Amino acid sequence: MRLSVAAAISHGRVYRRFGLSPRSRLDLLRNLVTALVRYERIETPWARADEMRGYAERLIDYAKRGDKDERAMRMADFWLTEKDLVHKLFKVLAPRFQPHPGSYTRLLQIPNRDGLDRAKMAVIELKGNPLPPLVRPRRDSDKTLLNQLLKGYRQDAQRAAAA
Amino acid sequence: RVSSDGKPPKFQPPPKPVIIDRKTQKEERRFLSPEFIPPRGRTAPLKYYIERKDMIQRRKVFNIPEFYVGHVLAVTTADPYASDKSKRFVGICIQRGGKGLGATFVLRNVIEDQGVEICYELYSPRIQAIEVLKLEKRLDENLMYLRDALPEYSTFDVNMKPVPRMDHEEIPVNKLQVRMKPKPWSKRWERPKYNIKGIKFELPEHKMKAAQKWSQPWLEFDMLREYDTSKIEAKIWKELSEELEK
């Protein structure tokens, strides 16, 4: 007999459950955010990276307010466990993202973990980091139909301009 | 005064009076009724836009004054069974809930030693008049604890005269600390989740300390729970003022 259906339904819940309690969930995400700010590119299970993304971007929005702001400093103090990263956040990352209005991180999925759990893994990185790029934007090959037609059009236009 | 040429001194006109236009100063304080602000969620904005149009339509016909929790209001509703076909109820507003057309407010009063709370819908066509009798904000947004407070804090004279408004500037905040009846209360108001500043707790120290066990200090740092309404409010305020001026 079904004792409680309500326990299994989670309509409209946006926050995933991690760790042992809500406090431990925030601690977990805090460690990940600290690692992201330190190394600028980390590899974690996809669910944790997705959850952490929102917090990392809001932290950078707070940092953009400047380090004179009391609230921004308290947030940075809570979210970054290694205190030398507070300086990096305000002096390096905030000016780097000042021109952008939002979306400072990139989330890419990678093959599943090699261990027994085969977890869905992802790489989360801050844009504009000094490491070599993960994805190289490739142009379409010259042999496709559309590209051949465009090439022909360009040649016709050049011939008409020369004549 | 001694004149320079022996002629009478030149007429000095009095300094021009500085006219402080009260109307322009009033516009500096903008009050957007909380039911206009759409809640966070996945609903399409079209629903809120349509509701706002209906709300503005109603406001053009019937004046809903600006009021907060803690104001004393008198509401006249239509009632088919009353001799005058209308009913008047005076009370302190303890809660404003709901968004959109279903926005409600609860008025509380103690009549003949019986506490009475009535929940009115702001946009209901049965409401004929809302008058603000006393303007004062309290320390909290929700005064449900008045149910467990001594009845003297909830009694208001039914034939109260409206208190005249001094300035068009600030609404005074009443920092009254309310005294409670002995426990048990309807809710454990001493717990930090209610965050009540308007009660004078006369509980022993160890009970107050035990209540702090339920505090969640990490909630303050949970950034994704914050809902920043400043831009939404600015947009809705512009829309409202444009519509109401027509």
mmCIF file with all atom_site columns, C-alpha atoms in Angstrom, chain B residues 28 30 41 47 53 128-129 135 143 169 201 234 236 241 244:
data_model
loop_
_atom_site.group_PDB
_atom_site.id
_atom_site.type_symbol
_atom_site.label_atom_id
_atom_site.label_alt_id
_atom_site.label_comp_id
_atom_site.label_asym_id
_atom_site.label_entity_id
_atom_site.label_seq_id
_atom_site.pdbx_PDB_ins_code
_atom_site.Cartn_x
_atom_site.Cartn_y
_atom_site.Cartn_z
_atom_site.occupancy
_atom_site.B_iso_or_equiv
_atom_site.pdbx_formal_charge
_atom_site.auth_seq_id
_atom_site.auth_comp_id
_atom_site.auth_asym_id
_atom_site.auth_atom_id
_atom_site.pdbx_PDB_model_num
ATOM 1  C CA . GLU B 1 28  ? 10.407  60.909 -5.201  1.00 0.00 ? 28  GLU B CA 1
ATOM 2  C CA . ARG B 1 30  ? 7.567   55.437 -5.303  1.00 0.00 ? 30  ARG B CA 1
ATOM 3  C CA . GLY B 1 41  ? 8.676   30.658 -11.660 1.00 0.00 ? 41  GLY B CA 1
ATOM 4  C CA . LYS B 1 47  ? -0.379  35.779 -17.819 1.00 0.00 ? 47  LYS B CA 1
ATOM 5  C CA . LYS B 1 53  ? -4.100  45.142 -17.346 1.00 0.00 ? 53  LYS B CA 1
ATOM 6  C CA . GLN B 1 128 ? -16.906 49.645 -1.955  1.00 0.00 ? 128 GLN B CA 1
ATOM 7  C CA . ALA B 1 129 ? -14.322 51.694 -0.050  1.00 0.00 ? 129 ALA B CA 1
ATOM 8  C CA . LEU B 1 135 ? -0.501  55.141 8.954   1.00 0.00 ? 135 LEU B CA 1
ATOM 9  C CA . LEU B 1 143 ? 1.949   40.390 12.239  1.00 0.00 ? 143 LEU B CA 1
ATOM 10 C CA . GLU B 1 169 ? 7.319   62.118 2.974   1.00 0.00 ? 169 GLU B CA 1
ATOM 11 C CA . PHE B 1 201 ? 10.246  37.881 24.615  1.00 0.00 ? 201 PHE B CA 1
ATOM 12 C CA . ALA B 1 234 ? 11.168  49.811 -12.468 1.00 0.00 ? 234 ALA B CA 1
ATOM 13 C CA . ILE B 1 236 ? 6.210   47.780 -13.942 1.00 0.00 ? 236 ILE B CA 1
ATOM 14 C CA . SER B 1 241 ? 2.271   55.380 -14.193 1.00 0.00 ? 241 SER B CA 1
ATOM 15 C CA . LEU B 1 244 ? -2.920  55.595 -14.799 1.00 0.00 ? 244 LEU B CA 1
#
